Tab-separated table of C-alpha atoms (C1' of nucleotides) in Angstrom:
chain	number	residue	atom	x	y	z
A	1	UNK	CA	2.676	-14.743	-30.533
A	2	UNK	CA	3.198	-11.489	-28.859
A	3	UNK	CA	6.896	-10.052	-29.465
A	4	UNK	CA	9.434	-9.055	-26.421
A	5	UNK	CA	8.598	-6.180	-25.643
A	6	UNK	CA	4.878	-6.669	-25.721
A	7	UNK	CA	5.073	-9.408	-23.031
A	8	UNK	CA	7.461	-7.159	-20.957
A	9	UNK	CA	4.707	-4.242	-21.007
A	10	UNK	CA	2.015	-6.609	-20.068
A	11	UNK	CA	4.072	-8.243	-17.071
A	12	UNK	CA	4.894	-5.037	-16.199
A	13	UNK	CA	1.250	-4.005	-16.257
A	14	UNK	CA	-0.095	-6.873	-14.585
A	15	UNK	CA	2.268	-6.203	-12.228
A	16	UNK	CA	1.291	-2.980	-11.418
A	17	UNK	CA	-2.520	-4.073	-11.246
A	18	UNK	CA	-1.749	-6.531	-9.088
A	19	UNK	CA	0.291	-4.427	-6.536
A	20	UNK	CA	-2.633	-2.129	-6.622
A	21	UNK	CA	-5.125	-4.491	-5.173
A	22	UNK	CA	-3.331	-5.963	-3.097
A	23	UNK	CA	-3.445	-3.985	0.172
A	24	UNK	CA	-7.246	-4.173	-0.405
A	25	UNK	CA	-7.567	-8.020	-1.235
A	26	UNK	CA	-5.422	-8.706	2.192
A	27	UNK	CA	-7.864	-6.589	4.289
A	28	UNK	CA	-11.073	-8.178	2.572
A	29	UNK	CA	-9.670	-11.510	3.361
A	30	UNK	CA	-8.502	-10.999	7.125
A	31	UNK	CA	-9.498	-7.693	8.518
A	32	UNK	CA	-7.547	-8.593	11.454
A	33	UNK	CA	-4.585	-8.711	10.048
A	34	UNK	CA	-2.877	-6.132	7.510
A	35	UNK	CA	-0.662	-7.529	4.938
A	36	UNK	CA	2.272	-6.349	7.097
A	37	UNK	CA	1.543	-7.845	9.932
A	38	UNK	CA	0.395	-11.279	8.676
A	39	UNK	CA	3.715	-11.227	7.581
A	40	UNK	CA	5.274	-10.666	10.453
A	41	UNK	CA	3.317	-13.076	12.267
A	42	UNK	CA	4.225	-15.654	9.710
A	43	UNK	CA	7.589	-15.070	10.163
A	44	UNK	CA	7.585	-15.265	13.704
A	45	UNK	CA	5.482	-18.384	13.063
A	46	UNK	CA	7.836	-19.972	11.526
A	47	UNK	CA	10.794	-18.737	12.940
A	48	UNK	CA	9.543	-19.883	16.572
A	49	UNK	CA	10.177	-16.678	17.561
A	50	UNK	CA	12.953	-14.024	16.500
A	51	UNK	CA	13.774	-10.694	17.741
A	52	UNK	CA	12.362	-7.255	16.218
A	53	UNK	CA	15.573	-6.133	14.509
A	54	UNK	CA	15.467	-9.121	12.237
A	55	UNK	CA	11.962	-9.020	11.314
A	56	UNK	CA	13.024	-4.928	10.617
A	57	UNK	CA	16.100	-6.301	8.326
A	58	UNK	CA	14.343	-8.669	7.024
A	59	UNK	CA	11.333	-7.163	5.401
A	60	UNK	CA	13.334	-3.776	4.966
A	61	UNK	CA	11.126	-1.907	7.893
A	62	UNK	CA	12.772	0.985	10.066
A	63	UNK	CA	12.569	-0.735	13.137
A	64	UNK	CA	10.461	2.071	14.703
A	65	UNK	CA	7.569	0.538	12.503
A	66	UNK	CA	8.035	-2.748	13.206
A	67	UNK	CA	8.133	-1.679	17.064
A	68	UNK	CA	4.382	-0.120	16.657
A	69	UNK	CA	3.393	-3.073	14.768
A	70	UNK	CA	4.203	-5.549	17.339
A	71	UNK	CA	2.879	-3.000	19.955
A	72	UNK	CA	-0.232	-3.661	17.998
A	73	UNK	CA	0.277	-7.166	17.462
A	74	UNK	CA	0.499	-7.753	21.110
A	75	UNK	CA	-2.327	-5.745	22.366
A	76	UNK	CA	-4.194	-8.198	20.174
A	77	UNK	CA	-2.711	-10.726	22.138
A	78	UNK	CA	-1.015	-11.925	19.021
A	79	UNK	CA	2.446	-12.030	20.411
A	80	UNK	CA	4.181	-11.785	23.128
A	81	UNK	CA	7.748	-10.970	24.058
A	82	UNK	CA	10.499	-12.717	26.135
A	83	UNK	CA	13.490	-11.382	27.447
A	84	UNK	CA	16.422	-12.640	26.802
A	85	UNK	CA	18.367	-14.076	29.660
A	86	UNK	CA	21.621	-13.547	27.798
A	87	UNK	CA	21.375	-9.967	26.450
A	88	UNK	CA	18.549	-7.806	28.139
A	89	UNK	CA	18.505	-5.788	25.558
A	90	UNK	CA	16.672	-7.931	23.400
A	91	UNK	CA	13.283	-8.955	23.619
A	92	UNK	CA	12.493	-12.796	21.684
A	93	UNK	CA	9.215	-12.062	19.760
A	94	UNK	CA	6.740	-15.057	19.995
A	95	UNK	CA	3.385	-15.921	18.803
A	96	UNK	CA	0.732	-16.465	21.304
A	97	UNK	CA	-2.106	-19.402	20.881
A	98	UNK	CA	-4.284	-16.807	20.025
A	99	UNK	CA	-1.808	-15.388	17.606
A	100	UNK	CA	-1.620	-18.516	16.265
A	101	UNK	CA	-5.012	-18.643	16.039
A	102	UNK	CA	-5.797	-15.607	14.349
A	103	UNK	CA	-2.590	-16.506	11.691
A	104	UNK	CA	-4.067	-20.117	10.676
A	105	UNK	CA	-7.386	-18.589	10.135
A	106	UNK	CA	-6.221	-15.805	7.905
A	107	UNK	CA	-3.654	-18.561	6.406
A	108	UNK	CA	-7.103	-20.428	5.611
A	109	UNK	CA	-8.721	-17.673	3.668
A	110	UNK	CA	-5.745	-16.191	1.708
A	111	UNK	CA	-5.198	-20.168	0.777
A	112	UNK	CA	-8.800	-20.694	0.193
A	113	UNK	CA	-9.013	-17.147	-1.971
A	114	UNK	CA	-5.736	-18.390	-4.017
A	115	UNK	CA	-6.983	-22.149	-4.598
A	116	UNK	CA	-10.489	-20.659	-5.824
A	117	UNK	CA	-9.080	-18.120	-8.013
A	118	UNK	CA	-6.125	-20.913	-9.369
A	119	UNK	CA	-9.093	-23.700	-9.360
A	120	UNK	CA	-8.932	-24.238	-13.016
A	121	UNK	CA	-5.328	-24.102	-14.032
A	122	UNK	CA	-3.580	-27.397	-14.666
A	123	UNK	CA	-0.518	-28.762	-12.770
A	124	UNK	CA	1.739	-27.916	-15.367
A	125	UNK	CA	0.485	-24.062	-15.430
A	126	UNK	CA	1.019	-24.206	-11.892
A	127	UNK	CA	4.243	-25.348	-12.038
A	128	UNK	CA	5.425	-23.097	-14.453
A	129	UNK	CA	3.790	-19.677	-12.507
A	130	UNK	CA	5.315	-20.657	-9.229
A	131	UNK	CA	8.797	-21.433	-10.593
A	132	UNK	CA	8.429	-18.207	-12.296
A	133	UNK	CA	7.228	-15.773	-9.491
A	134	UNK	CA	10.244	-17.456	-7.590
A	135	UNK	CA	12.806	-16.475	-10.223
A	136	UNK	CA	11.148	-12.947	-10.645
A	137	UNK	CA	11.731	-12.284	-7.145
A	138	UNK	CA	14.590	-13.831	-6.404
A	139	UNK	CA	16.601	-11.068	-8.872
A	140	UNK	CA	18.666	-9.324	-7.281
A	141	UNK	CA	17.170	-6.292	-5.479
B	1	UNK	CA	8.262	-32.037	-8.663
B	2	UNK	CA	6.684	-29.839	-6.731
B	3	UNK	CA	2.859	-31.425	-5.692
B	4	UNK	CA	0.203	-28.874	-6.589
B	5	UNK	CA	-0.196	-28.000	-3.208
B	6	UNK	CA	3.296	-26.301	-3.165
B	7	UNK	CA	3.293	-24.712	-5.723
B	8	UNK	CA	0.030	-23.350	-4.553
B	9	UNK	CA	1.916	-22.300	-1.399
B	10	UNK	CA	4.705	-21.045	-3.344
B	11	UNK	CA	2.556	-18.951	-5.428
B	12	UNK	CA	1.090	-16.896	-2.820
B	13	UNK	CA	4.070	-16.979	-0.687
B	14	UNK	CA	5.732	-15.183	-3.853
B	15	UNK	CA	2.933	-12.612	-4.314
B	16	UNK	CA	2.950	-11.764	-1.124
B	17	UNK	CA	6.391	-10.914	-1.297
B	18	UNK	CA	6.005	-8.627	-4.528
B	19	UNK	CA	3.311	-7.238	-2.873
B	20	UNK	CA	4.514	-6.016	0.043
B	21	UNK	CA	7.705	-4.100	-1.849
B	22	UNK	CA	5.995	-3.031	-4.748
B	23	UNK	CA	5.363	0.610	-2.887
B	24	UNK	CA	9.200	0.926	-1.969
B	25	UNK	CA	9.876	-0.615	-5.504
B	26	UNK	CA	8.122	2.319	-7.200
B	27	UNK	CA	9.191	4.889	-4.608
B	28	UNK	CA	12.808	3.792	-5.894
B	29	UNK	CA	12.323	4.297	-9.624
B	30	UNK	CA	9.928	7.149	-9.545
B	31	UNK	CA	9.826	9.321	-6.472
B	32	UNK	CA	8.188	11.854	-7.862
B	33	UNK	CA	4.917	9.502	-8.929
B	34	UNK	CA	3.263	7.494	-5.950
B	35	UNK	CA	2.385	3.646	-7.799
B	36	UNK	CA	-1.431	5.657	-7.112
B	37	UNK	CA	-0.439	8.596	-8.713
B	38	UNK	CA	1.817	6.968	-12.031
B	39	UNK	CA	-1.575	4.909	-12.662
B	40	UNK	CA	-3.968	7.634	-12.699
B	41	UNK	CA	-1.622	9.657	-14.805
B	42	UNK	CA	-1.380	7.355	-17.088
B	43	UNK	CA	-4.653	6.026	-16.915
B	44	UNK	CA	-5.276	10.455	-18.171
B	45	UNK	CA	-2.610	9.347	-20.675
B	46	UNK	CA	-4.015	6.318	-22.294
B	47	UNK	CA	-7.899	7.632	-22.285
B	48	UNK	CA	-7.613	10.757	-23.507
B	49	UNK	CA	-8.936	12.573	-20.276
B	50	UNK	CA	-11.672	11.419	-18.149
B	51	UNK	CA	-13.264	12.604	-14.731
B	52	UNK	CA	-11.997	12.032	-11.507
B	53	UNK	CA	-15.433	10.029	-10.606
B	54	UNK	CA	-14.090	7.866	-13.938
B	55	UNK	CA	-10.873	7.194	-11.735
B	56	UNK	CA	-12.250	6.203	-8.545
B	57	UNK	CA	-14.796	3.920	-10.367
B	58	UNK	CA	-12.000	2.006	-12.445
B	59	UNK	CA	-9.769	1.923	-9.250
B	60	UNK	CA	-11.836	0.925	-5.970
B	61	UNK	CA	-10.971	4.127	-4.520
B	62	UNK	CA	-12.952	6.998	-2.854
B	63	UNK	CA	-13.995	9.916	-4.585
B	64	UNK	CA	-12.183	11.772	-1.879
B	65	UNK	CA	-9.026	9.943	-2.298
B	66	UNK	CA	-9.216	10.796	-6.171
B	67	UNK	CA	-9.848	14.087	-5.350
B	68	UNK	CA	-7.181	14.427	-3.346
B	69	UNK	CA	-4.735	12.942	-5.918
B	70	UNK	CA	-5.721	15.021	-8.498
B	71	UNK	CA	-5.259	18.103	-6.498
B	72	UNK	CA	-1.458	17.104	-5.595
B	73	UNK	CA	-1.157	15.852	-9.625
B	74	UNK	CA	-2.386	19.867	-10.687
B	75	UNK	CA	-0.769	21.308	-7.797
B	76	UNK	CA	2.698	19.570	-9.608
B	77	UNK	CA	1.709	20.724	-13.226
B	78	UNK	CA	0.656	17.419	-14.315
B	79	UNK	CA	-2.786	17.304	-14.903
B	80	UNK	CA	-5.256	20.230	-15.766
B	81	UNK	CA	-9.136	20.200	-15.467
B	82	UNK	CA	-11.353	21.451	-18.158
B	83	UNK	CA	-14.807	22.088	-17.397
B	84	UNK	CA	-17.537	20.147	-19.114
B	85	UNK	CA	-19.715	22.444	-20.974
B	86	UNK	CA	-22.318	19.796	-21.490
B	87	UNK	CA	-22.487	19.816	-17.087
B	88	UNK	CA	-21.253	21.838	-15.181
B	89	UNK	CA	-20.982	19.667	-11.930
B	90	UNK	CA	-18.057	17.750	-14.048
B	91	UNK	CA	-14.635	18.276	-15.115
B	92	UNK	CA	-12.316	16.485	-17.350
B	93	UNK	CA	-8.794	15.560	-16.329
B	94	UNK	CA	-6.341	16.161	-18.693
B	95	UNK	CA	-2.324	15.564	-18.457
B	96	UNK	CA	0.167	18.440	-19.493
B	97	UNK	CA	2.721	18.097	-21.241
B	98	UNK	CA	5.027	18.221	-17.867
B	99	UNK	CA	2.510	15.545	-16.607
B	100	UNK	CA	2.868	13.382	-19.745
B	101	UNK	CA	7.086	14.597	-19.402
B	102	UNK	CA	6.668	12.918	-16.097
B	103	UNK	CA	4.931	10.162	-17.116
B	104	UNK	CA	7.135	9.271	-19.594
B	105	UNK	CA	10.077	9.290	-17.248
B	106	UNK	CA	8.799	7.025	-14.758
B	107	UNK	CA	7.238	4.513	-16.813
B	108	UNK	CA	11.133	4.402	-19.248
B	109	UNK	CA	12.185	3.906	-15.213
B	110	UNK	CA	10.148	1.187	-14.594
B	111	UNK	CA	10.734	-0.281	-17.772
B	112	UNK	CA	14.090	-0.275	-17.883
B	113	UNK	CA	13.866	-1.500	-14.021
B	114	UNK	CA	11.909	-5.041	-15.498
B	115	UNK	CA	14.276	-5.104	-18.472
B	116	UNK	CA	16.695	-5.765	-16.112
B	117	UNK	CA	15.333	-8.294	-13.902
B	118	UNK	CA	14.074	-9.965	-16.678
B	119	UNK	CA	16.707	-9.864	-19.173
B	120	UNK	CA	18.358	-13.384	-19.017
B	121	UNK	CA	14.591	-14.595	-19.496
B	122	UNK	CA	14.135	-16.285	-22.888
B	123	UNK	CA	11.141	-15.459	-25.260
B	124	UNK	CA	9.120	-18.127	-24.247
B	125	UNK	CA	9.047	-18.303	-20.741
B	126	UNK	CA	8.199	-14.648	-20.952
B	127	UNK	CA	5.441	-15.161	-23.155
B	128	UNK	CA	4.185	-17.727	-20.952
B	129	UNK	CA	4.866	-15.309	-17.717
B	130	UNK	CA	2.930	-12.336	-18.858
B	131	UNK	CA	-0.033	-15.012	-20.094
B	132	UNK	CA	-0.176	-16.208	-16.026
B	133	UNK	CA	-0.102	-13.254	-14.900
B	134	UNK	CA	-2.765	-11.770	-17.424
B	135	UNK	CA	-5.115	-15.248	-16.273
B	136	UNK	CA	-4.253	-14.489	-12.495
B	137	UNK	CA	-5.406	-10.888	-12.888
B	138	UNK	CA	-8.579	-11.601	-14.906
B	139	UNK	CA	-9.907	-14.005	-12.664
B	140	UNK	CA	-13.693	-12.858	-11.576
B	141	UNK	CA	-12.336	-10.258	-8.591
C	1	DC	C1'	-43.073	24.413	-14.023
C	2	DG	C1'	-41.001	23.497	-9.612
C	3	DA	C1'	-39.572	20.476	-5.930
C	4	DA	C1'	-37.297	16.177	-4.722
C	5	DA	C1'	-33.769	13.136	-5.702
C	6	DG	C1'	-29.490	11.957	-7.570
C	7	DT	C1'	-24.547	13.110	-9.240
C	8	DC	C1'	-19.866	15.366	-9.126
C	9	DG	C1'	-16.490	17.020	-6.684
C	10	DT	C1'	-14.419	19.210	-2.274
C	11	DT	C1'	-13.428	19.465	2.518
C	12	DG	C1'	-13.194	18.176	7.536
C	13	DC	C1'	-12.060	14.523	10.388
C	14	DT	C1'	-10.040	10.077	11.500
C	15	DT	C1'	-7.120	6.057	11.052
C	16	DT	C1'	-3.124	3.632	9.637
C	17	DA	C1'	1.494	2.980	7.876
C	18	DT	C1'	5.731	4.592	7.513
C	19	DA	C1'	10.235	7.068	8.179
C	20	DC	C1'	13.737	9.748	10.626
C	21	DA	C1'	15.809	11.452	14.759
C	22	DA	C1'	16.652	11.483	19.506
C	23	DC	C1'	16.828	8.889	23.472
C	24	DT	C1'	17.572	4.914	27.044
C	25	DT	C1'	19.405	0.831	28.325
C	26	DA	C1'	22.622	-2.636	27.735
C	27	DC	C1'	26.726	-4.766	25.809
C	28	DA	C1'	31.592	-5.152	24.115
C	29	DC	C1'	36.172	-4.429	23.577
C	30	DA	C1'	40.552	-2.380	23.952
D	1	DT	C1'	36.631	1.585	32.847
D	2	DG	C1'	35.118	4.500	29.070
D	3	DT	C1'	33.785	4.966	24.471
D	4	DG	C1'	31.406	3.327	20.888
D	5	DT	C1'	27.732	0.173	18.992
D	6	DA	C1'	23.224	-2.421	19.232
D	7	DA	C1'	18.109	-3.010	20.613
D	8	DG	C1'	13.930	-0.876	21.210
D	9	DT	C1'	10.822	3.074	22.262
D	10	DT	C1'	8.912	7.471	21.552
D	11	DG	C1'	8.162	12.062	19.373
D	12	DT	C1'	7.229	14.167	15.204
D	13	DA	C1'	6.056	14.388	10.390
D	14	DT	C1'	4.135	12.838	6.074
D	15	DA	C1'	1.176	10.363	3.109
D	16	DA	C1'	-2.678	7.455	1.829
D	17	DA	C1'	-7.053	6.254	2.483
D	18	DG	C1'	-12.048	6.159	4.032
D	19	DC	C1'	-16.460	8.154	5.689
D	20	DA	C1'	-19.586	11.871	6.264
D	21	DA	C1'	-21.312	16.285	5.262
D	22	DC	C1'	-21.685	19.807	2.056
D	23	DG	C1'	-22.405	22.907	-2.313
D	24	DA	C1'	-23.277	23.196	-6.933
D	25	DC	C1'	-25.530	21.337	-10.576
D	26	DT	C1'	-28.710	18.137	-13.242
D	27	DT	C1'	-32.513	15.010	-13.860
D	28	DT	C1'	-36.940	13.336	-12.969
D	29	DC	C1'	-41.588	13.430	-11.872
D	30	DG	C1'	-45.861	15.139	-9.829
DNA sequence: CGAAAGTCGTTGCTTTATACAACTTACACA
DNA sequence: TGTGTAAGTTGTATAAAGCAACGACTTTCG
């Protein structure tokens, strides 16, 4: 069995590897739709809609990026925005049908890519490599 | 327990995630080294020197791209190119000393950056982490 | 041998993502 | 009611990346 520190330098490599590719892998498997702003449109998914600033705070964006992204996003017709009766200063972000669309079809292919490249682990391996990409992440910052 | 299906869902949610900081992550502990830039130093590092062609190969990245790395890597004192005298058209990559300096600095960063977040994990469950992750990685592309 | 084809690396151009700063509009509170 | 804060946009800058065209060199083949 490998000792400490040989496991750390591996996570940390596979780590690395994995960060590398992943820009890439995204755009292979929805060419539509960056990494960044499936993300977005996940959020705002399942959100039902929030306002720019969060998604900015949220995913640690200046909010002039996330601004041009949902530019983009909506002349897709990905999203559209709602003012807010109550402040007009902010603008509710939605997700269009189409946006919709276009987010359950990438969905579909990042799932499909993960359940083919996972196809052969066991539910216990599984198990184990969720709960411990959770607790990875879920350090503190 | 979660059904495989979750933790299917969990485990790309979760990669996602790490995916989409990783750039700010190694921004944070090495400024100086792009994640890009770290790997193809060290990749100098671990092979002994090899060509940029090599690099672009191993990495999925244009020749341009390498070039272009390379250039900002010499321009910073980090690498040096030695001309093949078996052909001309080719020269091998090399890192300095203040390129292996630099190396060294950002990969004790990064190390000491997953000793941390993974410090309260026993030997086991690290063992069995860096084994996932090696599996996920290795999967055919 | 000598010409065509392939390889290595650079450079020009373009696109995309991102940040920071300055600005506009709107709100809040004291 | 005036000053300060919040939401979003836009201007500017930087960096990463790809494609295409090129120059220098090597290899192959007629």
């Amino acid at each position: 069995m490998a000792s400490r520190n040989e496991n750390l330098e591996t996570i940390q490599r596979e780590m690395t590897a994995f960060a590398r590719r992943a820009r890439g892998t995204a755009a292979r498997m929805h060419p539509e739709l960056s990494l960044v702003s499936f993300t977005l449109l996940a959020h705002l998914e399942e959100r039902s809609g929030c306002r720019a600033t969060d998604l900015a705070v949220h995913y640690l964006l200046d909010k002039s990026t996330v601004s041009r992204q949902v530019a983009a996003l909506e002349k897709l017709g990905f999203v559209e925005r709602r003012p807010d009766p109550e402040d007009h200063r902010v603008q509710m972000l939605h997700t269009t049908p189409r946006g919709a669309e276009a987010l359950a079809t990438a969905a579909r292919n990042r799932r499909r890519m993960f359940d083919e490249r996972l196809a052969d682990w066991d539910a216990e391996d599984l198990a184990r490599f969720a709960d411990y990409l959770t607790r990875y992440n879920a350090a503190r910052p």
